[in-house]
XYZ file of C-alpha atoms in Angstrom:
713
model
C -27.720 164.449 10.483
C -26.233 167.816 11.416
C -22.960 168.494 9.549
C -21.260 169.623 12.767
C -22.140 166.331 14.443
C -20.770 164.366 11.482
C -17.588 166.428 11.538
C -17.169 165.930 15.275
C -17.448 162.118 15.110
C -15.496 161.625 11.878
C -12.175 161.159 13.758
C -13.387 157.815 15.185
C -12.883 156.469 11.673
C -9.211 156.142 12.675
C -10.121 153.507 15.234
C -12.604 151.789 12.930
C -9.957 151.581 10.191
C -7.529 150.059 12.722
C -9.990 147.307 13.627
C -10.900 146.685 9.996
C -7.182 146.135 9.328
C -7.246 143.612 12.177
C -10.258 141.993 10.518
C -8.534 141.757 7.128
C -5.503 140.122 8.779
C -7.741 137.405 10.192
C -9.667 137.005 6.937
C -6.526 136.587 4.824
C -4.983 134.139 7.272
C -8.143 132.040 7.331
C -8.266 131.145 3.658
C -6.933 127.663 4.465
C -9.919 126.754 6.696
C -7.572 124.855 8.976
C -8.925 123.096 12.056
C -6.617 122.312 14.997
C -3.654 122.936 12.692
C -4.876 120.709 9.843
C -6.477 121.490 6.519
C -7.374 119.608 3.354
C -8.698 120.425 -0.094
C -11.548 117.972 0.480
C -12.610 119.824 3.639
C -12.413 123.225 1.923
C -14.479 122.060 -1.037
C -17.042 120.418 1.241
C -17.391 123.605 3.280
C -17.781 125.812 0.216
C -20.369 123.475 -1.309
C -22.510 122.941 1.797
C -21.763 125.706 4.300
C -21.012 128.828 2.249
C -23.931 130.743 3.771
C -22.854 129.655 7.266
C -19.354 130.995 6.576
C -20.654 134.301 5.237
C -23.016 134.872 8.176
C -20.323 134.115 10.751
C -17.825 136.414 9.020
C -20.462 139.164 8.989
C -20.979 138.673 12.735
C -17.243 138.996 13.280
C -17.179 142.095 11.069
C -19.884 143.684 13.215
C -17.881 142.865 16.347
C -14.733 144.447 14.897
C -16.670 147.582 13.955
C -18.293 147.740 17.408
C -14.863 147.480 19.034
C -13.600 150.177 16.685
C -16.457 152.474 17.661
C -15.985 151.921 21.407
C -12.241 152.503 21.295
C -12.747 155.325 18.808
C -15.225 157.197 20.988
C -12.932 156.774 23.992
C -9.940 158.030 22.010
C -11.974 160.925 20.631
C -12.904 161.998 24.150
C -9.256 161.860 25.245
C -8.047 163.885 22.237
C -10.780 166.506 22.568
C -10.253 166.909 26.303
C -6.449 167.089 26.197
C -5.953 169.174 23.061
C -9.123 171.289 22.898
C -9.930 171.869 26.577
C -6.552 171.638 28.322
C -3.935 172.559 25.724
C -6.239 174.789 23.627
C -4.717 173.357 20.460
C -6.762 172.987 17.283
C -5.854 169.913 15.254
C -6.621 169.222 11.617
C -9.112 166.477 10.804
C -6.390 164.271 9.318
C -4.256 164.541 12.480
C -7.271 163.813 14.663
C -8.053 160.675 12.638
C -4.432 159.496 12.923
C -4.368 160.253 16.658
C -7.644 158.414 17.099
C -6.221 155.271 15.540
C -2.942 155.579 17.460
C -4.556 156.116 20.866
C -7.013 153.287 20.168
C -4.039 151.029 19.449
C -2.356 152.108 22.703
C -5.577 151.434 24.635
C -6.049 148.089 22.888
C -2.543 146.642 23.313
C -2.860 145.739 27.034
C -5.979 143.718 26.197
C -4.124 141.798 23.493
C -0.840 141.304 25.341
C -2.508 140.236 28.588
C -4.608 137.684 26.716
C -1.521 136.516 24.842
C 0.071 135.529 28.150
C -3.099 134.224 29.808
C -4.214 132.055 26.861
C -1.270 131.651 24.460
C -2.707 128.445 23.046
C -5.531 130.280 21.251
C -2.921 132.379 19.430
C -0.805 129.473 18.164
C -2.088 129.144 14.599
C -2.955 132.792 14.038
C 0.130 134.416 15.570
C 2.774 132.202 17.197
C 3.757 130.205 14.103
C 3.532 133.126 11.661
C 7.075 134.477 12.040
C 10.239 134.208 14.040
C 9.403 137.557 15.631
C 5.974 136.485 16.866
C 7.365 133.166 18.104
C 10.199 134.860 19.988
C 7.868 137.518 21.372
C 5.425 134.978 22.813
C 8.221 132.830 24.221
C 9.818 135.827 25.941
C 6.530 137.132 27.341
C 5.427 133.740 28.622
C 8.769 133.138 30.330
C 9.326 136.584 31.814
C 6.183 138.707 32.073
C 3.256 138.410 34.452
C -0.116 139.312 32.872
C -0.770 141.539 35.894
C 1.623 144.049 34.261
C -0.876 144.647 31.488
C -3.779 144.545 33.927
C -2.012 147.365 35.790
C -1.717 149.298 32.520
C -5.461 148.907 32.007
C -6.081 150.232 35.510
C -3.748 153.160 34.812
C -5.614 153.955 31.591
C -8.919 153.761 33.490
C -7.605 156.177 36.128
C -6.437 158.623 33.446
C -9.752 158.375 31.631
C -11.696 158.862 34.881
C -9.598 161.922 35.706
C -10.342 163.419 32.300
C -14.062 162.718 32.766
C -14.025 164.422 36.166
C -12.119 167.363 34.673
C -14.703 167.620 31.879
C -17.617 167.490 34.321
C -16.071 170.204 36.506
C -15.580 172.434 33.469
C -19.159 171.895 32.366
C -20.464 172.662 35.842
C -18.481 175.905 36.278
C -20.847 178.882 36.487
C -23.913 176.766 35.734
C -27.180 177.224 37.626
C -29.408 174.144 37.477
C -33.164 174.066 37.745
C -34.954 172.094 40.434
C -36.032 169.407 37.919
C -32.430 168.879 36.744
C -31.312 168.440 40.347
C -34.094 165.919 40.973
C -33.201 163.908 37.854
C -29.524 163.955 38.799
C -30.332 162.787 42.336
C -32.522 159.953 41.050
C -29.776 158.879 38.618
C -27.179 158.891 41.417
C -29.466 156.824 43.660
C -30.059 154.274 40.874
C -26.318 153.951 40.162
C -25.541 153.595 43.876
C -28.267 150.973 44.289
C -26.916 148.915 41.374
C -23.378 149.076 42.813
C -24.580 147.989 46.258
C -26.716 145.194 44.789
C -23.820 143.787 42.747
C -21.192 143.989 45.454
C -23.012 143.708 48.763
C -26.062 141.525 48.119
C -25.753 138.372 50.248
C -25.069 135.076 48.496
C -28.030 132.858 47.880
C -28.441 130.454 50.796
C -29.037 126.804 50.018
C -31.955 125.743 52.226
C -31.945 121.977 52.342
C -35.435 120.567 51.949
C -34.266 116.975 52.287
C -31.737 114.925 54.221
C -30.931 112.895 51.107
C -27.207 113.088 50.298
C -26.038 115.253 47.417
C -23.615 113.894 44.822
C -20.966 115.745 42.825
C -18.810 114.000 40.248
C -15.545 115.748 39.423
C -14.057 114.413 36.233
C -11.421 115.588 33.803
C -10.671 114.007 30.469
C -7.845 111.458 30.216
C -6.647 111.650 33.839
C -4.114 109.031 34.865
C -4.078 108.119 38.568
C -0.293 107.685 38.491
C 0.008 111.429 37.707
C -1.814 112.387 40.923
C 0.538 113.304 43.761
C -1.596 111.367 46.244
C -0.641 108.179 44.416
C 3.063 108.921 44.724
C 3.680 111.027 41.627
C 6.883 113.098 41.688
C 5.093 116.429 41.127
C 2.611 118.131 43.435
C -0.195 118.002 40.908
C -3.276 117.336 43.056
C -3.245 118.611 46.665
C -7.039 119.052 46.777
C -7.808 115.662 45.253
C -5.232 114.186 47.647
C -7.318 115.452 50.576
C -10.369 113.694 49.148
C -8.227 110.599 48.765
C -7.160 110.785 52.405
C -10.735 111.384 53.560
C -12.330 108.673 51.454
C -11.996 105.441 49.557
C -10.011 104.866 46.380
C -10.341 101.968 43.981
C -6.758 101.400 42.954
C -7.476 99.289 39.878
C -10.480 100.944 38.225
C -10.776 100.181 34.506
C -12.811 101.503 31.600
C -14.119 99.699 28.558
C -13.798 102.012 25.518
C -11.056 104.651 25.864
C -13.119 107.305 24.085
C -15.185 110.041 25.724
C -18.633 109.471 24.235
C -19.060 105.727 24.906
C -17.267 106.055 28.221
C -19.700 108.603 29.653
C -22.743 106.707 28.405
C -21.370 103.611 30.182
C -20.839 105.581 33.402
C -24.383 106.977 33.368
C -26.182 103.787 32.282
C -24.085 101.152 34.060
C -23.922 99.289 30.753
C -21.046 98.269 28.527
C -20.822 100.052 25.179
C -21.672 96.873 23.325
C -24.922 96.839 25.336
C -26.023 100.468 25.065
C -24.704 100.796 21.497
C -22.599 103.982 21.653
C -19.222 102.529 20.668
C -17.312 105.478 19.195
C -17.276 109.291 18.969
C -19.594 109.662 15.952
C -22.910 107.952 16.750
C -25.830 108.369 14.384
C -29.326 109.599 15.161
C -30.421 105.964 15.387
C -27.726 105.294 17.990
C -28.543 108.151 20.352
C -32.322 108.395 20.037
C -33.090 105.481 22.315
C -34.885 105.264 25.616
C -31.822 104.962 27.842
C -32.401 104.252 31.526
C -29.775 106.414 33.212
C -28.566 107.344 36.647
C -29.689 111.001 36.276
C -33.089 109.841 35.026
C -33.573 107.605 38.059
C -32.502 110.409 40.404
C -34.922 112.833 38.722
C -37.774 110.537 39.711
C -36.534 110.609 43.315
C -36.668 114.392 43.605
C -33.061 115.195 42.752
C -31.947 118.222 40.778
C -29.652 116.812 38.086
C -27.139 118.861 36.138
C -24.079 118.354 33.959
C -21.559 121.131 33.308
C -18.527 120.882 31.073
C -16.247 122.620 28.616
C -14.704 121.482 25.312
C -14.813 117.672 25.560
C -18.236 117.722 27.228
C -20.073 118.562 24.005
C -21.171 114.912 23.962
C -23.811 115.726 26.599
C -25.688 117.949 24.125
C -25.632 115.191 21.526
C -27.454 112.583 23.613
C -30.160 112.725 26.266
C -28.736 111.083 29.389
C -31.523 112.348 31.640
C -29.973 115.519 33.084
C -32.512 118.267 33.779
C -29.886 120.940 33.208
C -27.267 120.529 30.476
C -24.702 123.338 30.647
C -22.146 122.076 28.145
C -20.875 123.211 24.740
C -22.560 122.203 21.514
C -20.622 120.806 18.594
C -21.492 119.975 15.020
C -20.111 120.724 11.561
C -21.149 124.385 11.893
C -19.192 124.804 15.103
C -16.135 123.174 13.574
C -16.292 125.762 10.790
C -16.777 128.609 13.297
C -13.697 127.497 15.213
C -11.629 127.232 12.040
C -12.606 130.801 11.133
C -12.130 132.211 14.629
C -8.695 130.620 14.874
C -7.119 133.350 12.728
C -9.042 136.341 14.086
C -6.562 136.848 16.890
C -7.178 140.562 17.401
C -10.795 140.044 18.418
C -10.060 137.131 20.755
C -9.229 139.310 23.825
C -12.888 140.355 23.880
C -14.179 136.780 23.571
C -12.206 134.979 26.300
C -14.151 136.706 29.080
C -17.592 135.620 30.266
C -19.415 138.326 28.269
C -17.563 137.384 25.105
C -18.333 133.713 25.621
C -22.024 134.548 25.809
C -21.803 136.467 22.525
C -19.700 133.799 20.794
C -20.254 130.543 22.736
C -18.366 128.632 20.031
C -15.146 129.409 21.921
C -16.418 127.274 24.835
C -16.121 124.262 22.562
C -12.578 125.034 21.458
C -9.822 122.559 22.280
C -7.556 125.579 22.714
C -9.659 127.309 25.357
C -10.763 125.352 28.422
C -9.703 127.093 31.671
C -11.235 125.059 34.535
C -12.261 128.226 36.390
C -15.160 128.655 33.958
C -16.559 125.188 34.716
C -16.053 125.757 38.445
C -18.291 128.838 38.364
C -21.013 126.929 36.562
C -20.878 124.075 39.073
C -21.587 126.578 41.844
C -24.448 128.065 39.806
C -25.918 124.569 39.449
C -25.782 124.101 43.215
C -27.638 127.383 43.662
C -30.230 126.396 41.047
C -30.985 123.221 42.997
C -32.856 125.545 45.383
C -32.925 123.181 48.339
C -33.409 119.923 46.448
C -30.791 117.215 46.819
C -28.540 117.579 43.794
C -26.620 115.295 41.470
C -24.067 117.320 39.521
C -21.662 115.830 37.013
C -18.773 118.045 35.950
C -16.340 117.344 33.151
C -13.173 119.377 32.576
C -10.944 119.340 29.487
C -7.648 120.811 30.648
C -6.091 117.329 30.574
C -7.424 116.559 27.107
C -5.371 116.832 23.934
C -3.819 119.275 23.073
C -3.224 120.051 26.795
C -3.823 123.766 26.146
C -3.327 125.295 29.584
C -3.986 128.877 30.612
C -1.584 130.959 32.696
C 0.249 129.920 34.841
C -0.383 126.214 34.313
C 1.334 125.915 30.947
C 4.612 126.937 32.587
C 4.159 125.487 36.080
C 6.116 122.285 35.419
C 7.889 123.254 32.202
C 11.530 124.033 31.589
C 11.704 127.811 31.225
C 14.004 127.854 28.204
C 12.278 125.078 26.266
C 12.008 126.243 22.644
C 10.538 123.223 20.883
C 7.237 123.177 18.955
C 5.176 122.251 22.020
C 5.799 125.278 24.204
C 2.098 125.975 24.806
C 0.274 122.891 23.583
C 0.818 119.530 21.956
C 0.259 120.472 18.349
C -1.076 118.063 15.777
C 2.301 117.861 14.054
C 3.578 115.682 16.902
C 3.757 112.173 15.545
C 2.135 109.374 17.468
C 5.310 107.501 16.698
C 7.566 107.202 19.713
C 10.697 106.755 17.604
C 13.137 109.670 17.434
C 13.410 109.479 13.672
C 11.696 111.331 10.889
C 8.765 113.173 12.430
C 9.472 111.658 15.843
C 9.688 113.439 19.149
C 12.754 114.228 21.260
C 13.136 113.595 24.979
C 12.831 117.349 25.605
C 9.546 117.365 23.661
C 8.232 114.395 25.638
C 9.102 116.117 28.897
C 7.302 119.262 27.741
C 4.176 117.324 26.754
C 4.156 115.668 30.179
C 4.627 119.075 31.842
C 1.630 120.501 29.964
C -0.452 117.475 30.898
C 0.521 117.800 34.569
C -0.325 121.498 34.438
C -3.807 120.493 33.300
C -4.191 118.208 36.308
C -3.077 121.035 38.603
C -5.631 123.416 37.063
C -8.388 120.816 37.401
C -7.348 120.155 40.992
C -7.612 123.857 41.879
C -11.201 123.946 40.604
C -12.020 120.849 42.668
C -10.587 122.552 45.760
C -12.554 125.754 45.170
C -15.859 123.902 44.806
C -15.237 121.782 47.916
C -14.343 124.970 49.823
C -17.650 126.458 48.670
C -19.522 123.358 49.866
C -17.845 123.639 53.256
C -18.695 127.349 53.535
C -22.353 126.584 52.769
C -22.428 123.669 55.246
C -23.040 121.212 52.409
C -19.845 119.203 52.434
C -20.861 116.719 55.135
C -24.002 115.814 53.230
C -22.356 115.594 49.800
C -20.794 112.492 48.277
C -17.818 113.603 46.185
C -16.597 111.329 43.412
C -13.461 111.809 41.315
C -13.213 109.802 38.077
C -12.104 110.124 34.471
C -13.480 108.889 31.168
C -10.227 107.085 30.292
C -6.480 107.387 30.695
C -3.693 108.438 28.350
C -0.458 107.064 26.910
C 2.377 109.576 27.210
C 5.284 108.020 25.322
C 5.988 105.133 27.707
C 8.058 102.488 25.949
C 6.589 101.844 22.506
C 3.038 102.813 23.514
C 3.127 106.196 21.789
C 0.595 108.782 22.909
C -3.169 109.092 23.009
C -5.887 106.598 23.874
C -8.228 104.139 22.254
C -5.850 102.791 19.604
C -4.533 99.724 21.434
C -4.577 97.941 24.793
C -0.934 97.401 25.608
C -0.012 98.979 28.914
C -2.288 100.150 31.707
C -2.240 103.864 31.002
C -5.224 104.310 28.665
C -7.621 102.014 30.539
C -6.888 102.765 34.212
C -8.649 105.730 35.822
C -8.877 107.324 39.261
C -12.033 106.391 41.160
C -12.305 108.132 44.529
C -15.387 108.432 46.756
C -15.255 110.852 49.670
C -17.833 111.525 52.366
C -17.070 111.512 56.077
C -20.461 110.023 56.975
C -20.643 107.243 54.396
C -17.129 105.983 53.695
C -14.040 105.182 55.702
C -11.012 107.449 55.653
C -8.011 106.601 53.500
C -9.354 103.221 52.415
C -7.591 101.852 49.342
C -9.198 98.883 47.609
C -6.972 96.852 45.265
C -9.731 94.830 43.571
C -10.549 95.287 39.890
C -13.621 97.480 39.399
C -15.150 98.910 36.237
C -16.693 102.113 35.012
C -20.042 100.350 34.673
C -20.017 99.871 38.460
C -20.223 103.623 39.139
C -23.982 104.068 38.616
C -25.135 101.046 40.673
C -22.724 102.018 43.454
C -24.126 105.563 43.667
C -27.695 104.272 43.760
C -26.776 101.825 46.519
C -25.077 104.564 48.564
C -28.214 106.710 48.214
C -30.383 103.730 49.239
C -32.338 103.952 45.977
C -33.547 100.668 44.485
C -31.862 99.911 41.170
C -34.499 98.512 38.828
C -32.541 99.242 35.650
C -30.788 96.640 33.532
C -27.129 97.314 34.304
C -24.005 95.317 33.516
C -22.234 96.820 36.530
C -22.584 95.920 40.202
C -22.621 97.926 43.410
C -19.247 98.300 45.091
C -20.786 99.284 48.430
C -20.008 95.860 49.983
C -16.317 96.490 49.229
C -16.527 100.002 50.661
C -18.195 98.792 53.848
C -15.811 95.854 54.197
C -18.662 93.347 53.975
C -17.235 91.551 50.974
C -13.596 90.986 50.190
C -14.120 88.236 47.628
C -15.822 90.249 44.850
C -13.978 89.143 41.711
C -14.733 91.115 38.578
C -13.346 90.974 35.067
C -12.669 94.211 33.207
C -13.485 94.144 29.502
C -12.818 96.604 26.715
C -12.760 97.415 23.025
C -10.875 100.030 21.012
C -12.477 103.075 19.452
C -12.258 104.153 15.827
C -8.765 104.564 14.409
C -8.754 108.083 13.006
C -5.960 107.481 10.495
C -4.469 104.520 8.662
C -0.877 105.614 8.188
C 0.945 102.345 7.633
C 4.297 104.145 7.514
C 3.991 105.669 10.995
C 5.967 102.897 12.683
C 3.183 102.436 15.242
C 2.800 98.773 16.122
C -0.995 98.864 16.189
C -1.169 100.216 12.620
C 0.461 96.972 11.529
C -1.819 94.862 13.730
C -5.255 95.809 12.517
C -7.851 95.478 9.792
C -7.542 98.553 7.581
C -10.428 100.885 6.813
C -10.504 104.541 5.614
C -9.326 107.409 7.793
C -11.810 109.669 9.567
C -12.511 111.824 6.489
C -13.724 108.733 4.657
C -15.510 107.186 7.622
C -17.619 110.176 8.624
C -20.244 112.334 7.037
C -22.464 115.261 7.997
C -26.069 114.311 8.723
C -28.015 117.369 7.576
C -31.187 115.907 9.117
C -29.539 115.494 12.523
C -28.439 119.023 13.501
C -25.507 118.811 11.062
C -23.861 116.273 13.355
C -20.693 114.549 12.197
C -21.641 110.868 12.182
C -20.226 107.547 11.081
C -21.055 106.385 7.571
C -23.350 103.470 8.270
C -21.663 101.324 5.620
C -18.563 101.098 7.841
C -20.343 100.292 11.119
C -19.975 96.514 10.978
C -16.420 96.635 9.623
C -15.326 98.904 12.483
C -16.929 96.634 15.080
C -15.305 93.588 13.466
C -11.868 95.291 13.483
C -11.880 96.327 17.146
C -9.202 95.051 19.476
C -10.663 93.682 22.731
C -9.240 92.889 26.140
C -10.077 91.064 29.336
C -8.286 91.705 32.621
C -8.590 89.936 35.980
C -6.259 92.041 38.116
C -3.164 90.074 37.259
C -3.423 88.768 33.724
C -4.527 90.701 30.642
C -5.487 89.022 27.375
C -5.725 91.157 24.222
C -7.724 89.984 21.208
C -6.387 91.329 17.860
C -8.227 90.509 14.605
C -6.113 90.773 11.439
C -7.003 90.407 7.783
C -6.124 86.726 7.659
C -6.288 85.553 11.282
C -6.954 86.448 14.924
C -3.947 86.838 17.210
C -3.647 87.284 20.975
C -1.294 88.840 23.505
C -1.142 87.747 27.147
C 0.626 89.698 29.898
C 1.321 89.050 33.565
C 0.850 92.609 34.807
C 2.264 91.898 38.270
C 5.601 90.674 36.965
C 5.514 92.832 33.821
C 3.570 96.035 34.629
C 4.667 97.730 31.379
C 3.296 94.767 29.412
C 6.326 94.200 27.221
C 6.611 90.386 27.296
C 3.891 88.348 25.612
C 3.684 85.072 27.587
C 0.955 83.421 25.556
C 3.245 80.577 24.471
C 4.300 79.869 28.064
C 0.953 80.064 29.867
C -1.742 78.180 27.976
C -3.852 77.704 31.116
C -4.451 81.404 31.729
C -4.752 82.033 27.995
C -7.547 79.477 27.637
C -9.278 80.613 30.852
C -9.363 84.276 29.837
C -10.201 83.500 26.221
C -13.254 81.502 27.320
C -14.414 84.348 29.584
C -13.822 86.885 26.824
C -15.832 84.925 24.264
C -18.605 84.408 26.810
C -18.696 88.194 27.249
C -18.843 88.715 23.465
C -21.945 86.544 23.226
C -23.843 87.782 26.288
C -26.293 89.936 24.280
C -26.801 87.376 21.498
C -25.915 90.000 18.881
C -22.751 88.510 17.351
C -21.734 85.435 15.401
C -18.304 83.944 16.076
C -16.631 82.208 13.158
C -12.948 81.232 13.053
C -12.640 83.347 16.216
C -13.726 86.496 14.354
C -16.621 88.410 15.964
C -19.174 89.245 13.266
C -22.090 91.551 14.186
C -25.476 90.040 13.403
C -27.553 91.741 10.726
C -29.407 94.653 12.291
C -32.337 94.869 9.886
């Protein structure tokens, strides 16, 4: 390479050095291999023994990205320095000064990217920046409370204007006194026409029109993880969290007492799509094995495929379960998650200075691992992909299931939702998300949580509902603009609810069955042609009733073996005497901390925590799966419940006996008074129904009231 060329581009090393310093910061801070704020020596040793090459390759990819960013900013800075000092000021700078200026100007150009992202998505900077020092904590608190990210967007626009002006100045100087040949003029004209055509195509090309080829109704399911109906404003909540969902509520039918079986995402969605209880379809926790998922499931999407529907599921973070099991969707636009992705996220967590380039759509295509991050799930991204799925249907009737994660732990909201319902001057540890260090324990002792912390957690959760609601409104507006709304059945549900520090219930879901909050979900159906307006049905319904109800509404014969029933007679007012029992079982307990003070930790059969229960199946896409040796013990240890709309009976197996809790939910909605000693009639009635449900598939043996799984081999 010509020495003059090398000399002329050497100054960009200032920018490259700057970004390599950024890289080293992330590398040094990542030595702990923490994931979602937690790390362990066991995890580090396991990673180094089995995934060292994976770590090295991912770090090399990040290194290349840092260097690329350094080159881009360096070339831009070099152009600015050369134009200002050489062409305008006529000042000759030494190579050392030019290198220093290159790094400095690159830093000035970079800062708006970083600071804007810091305000838009503070949750992704928690572990790598926020908790590192008092300065970084105070800086993020101040910026989040007082600065709009549009300030830094304006700075970027200003920089772009300055850069454009310098480019124009440079072009004018180059053109002065020049006489161009005819061929140069032709090439320039062709280039200008191509650029103009691209601009017109991008900005003025008409939207794709959806030409309906069938009168069959479309179906869209809007769902967000862990949504509680009592936190929707349409159900009387104190905050205006859901104006768009409220309109669907007013225009449709709502089942006011909809219940789920297993308060965990994976089994819950399989139940919704198969119409079967988890103990029927076999997915009973978050870590199913290859044997569990590789079955010939008859699913709602599969049935609709055979009837000419375009079926699609789109999701962010919590929706990775849809890539781990085939539920019949033709298009699966959801994140992927396995042990590799967990390692990628742990590494990326500390590389904060590259994150501003990854939170946009282009960055997410380059590093899709961020789509599966619990810290990054803005609903706007899912909304765009729902609309793309509608366009891909290309005239076919469509069935689109969407699943958002803004209401999922750790409630990591983007701007402005993390501050929408928060107290401005809150300075506790949960400013931007509910970090892992929050104890499940509701007591205000030891590692407990204060009232201010509880209020902040609730505010973050409500912000997630508001963000989800906005996406719902934008998609329904799109449907109306495309004249699709009248022919589309819109359903709003959730996979389960959430405990948020009510009484002694703690937080989370799937650990116990006291209270209504983890098992009750919203279930709204809206369509002006098929359902009545503002109809509220008080009867108990279940998640397994969703699939048969949709098929019945679409007038498609249901030939599958489903545990659920169609609710269309209730919707049409043809049956008011449908009496259903809701059943359920707990998920896996992830820890076994007997000192936590949590009541359920003292009312359970103990088994190892999640690190001892799970393993990586290297023959199954490196999926994290349950150790098969614990399968039967976990199923034996599950708490179960039965609920009839008024009374709830909870079955609790212990090491030496089985105990029960019975609640009258009408008189005691918080379920604080166990009336089992006072009401033997309802206890015996519900116990008989519960045991009948246990035995319906002939796959258990009941001895001394314990439920033992039959041998599977």
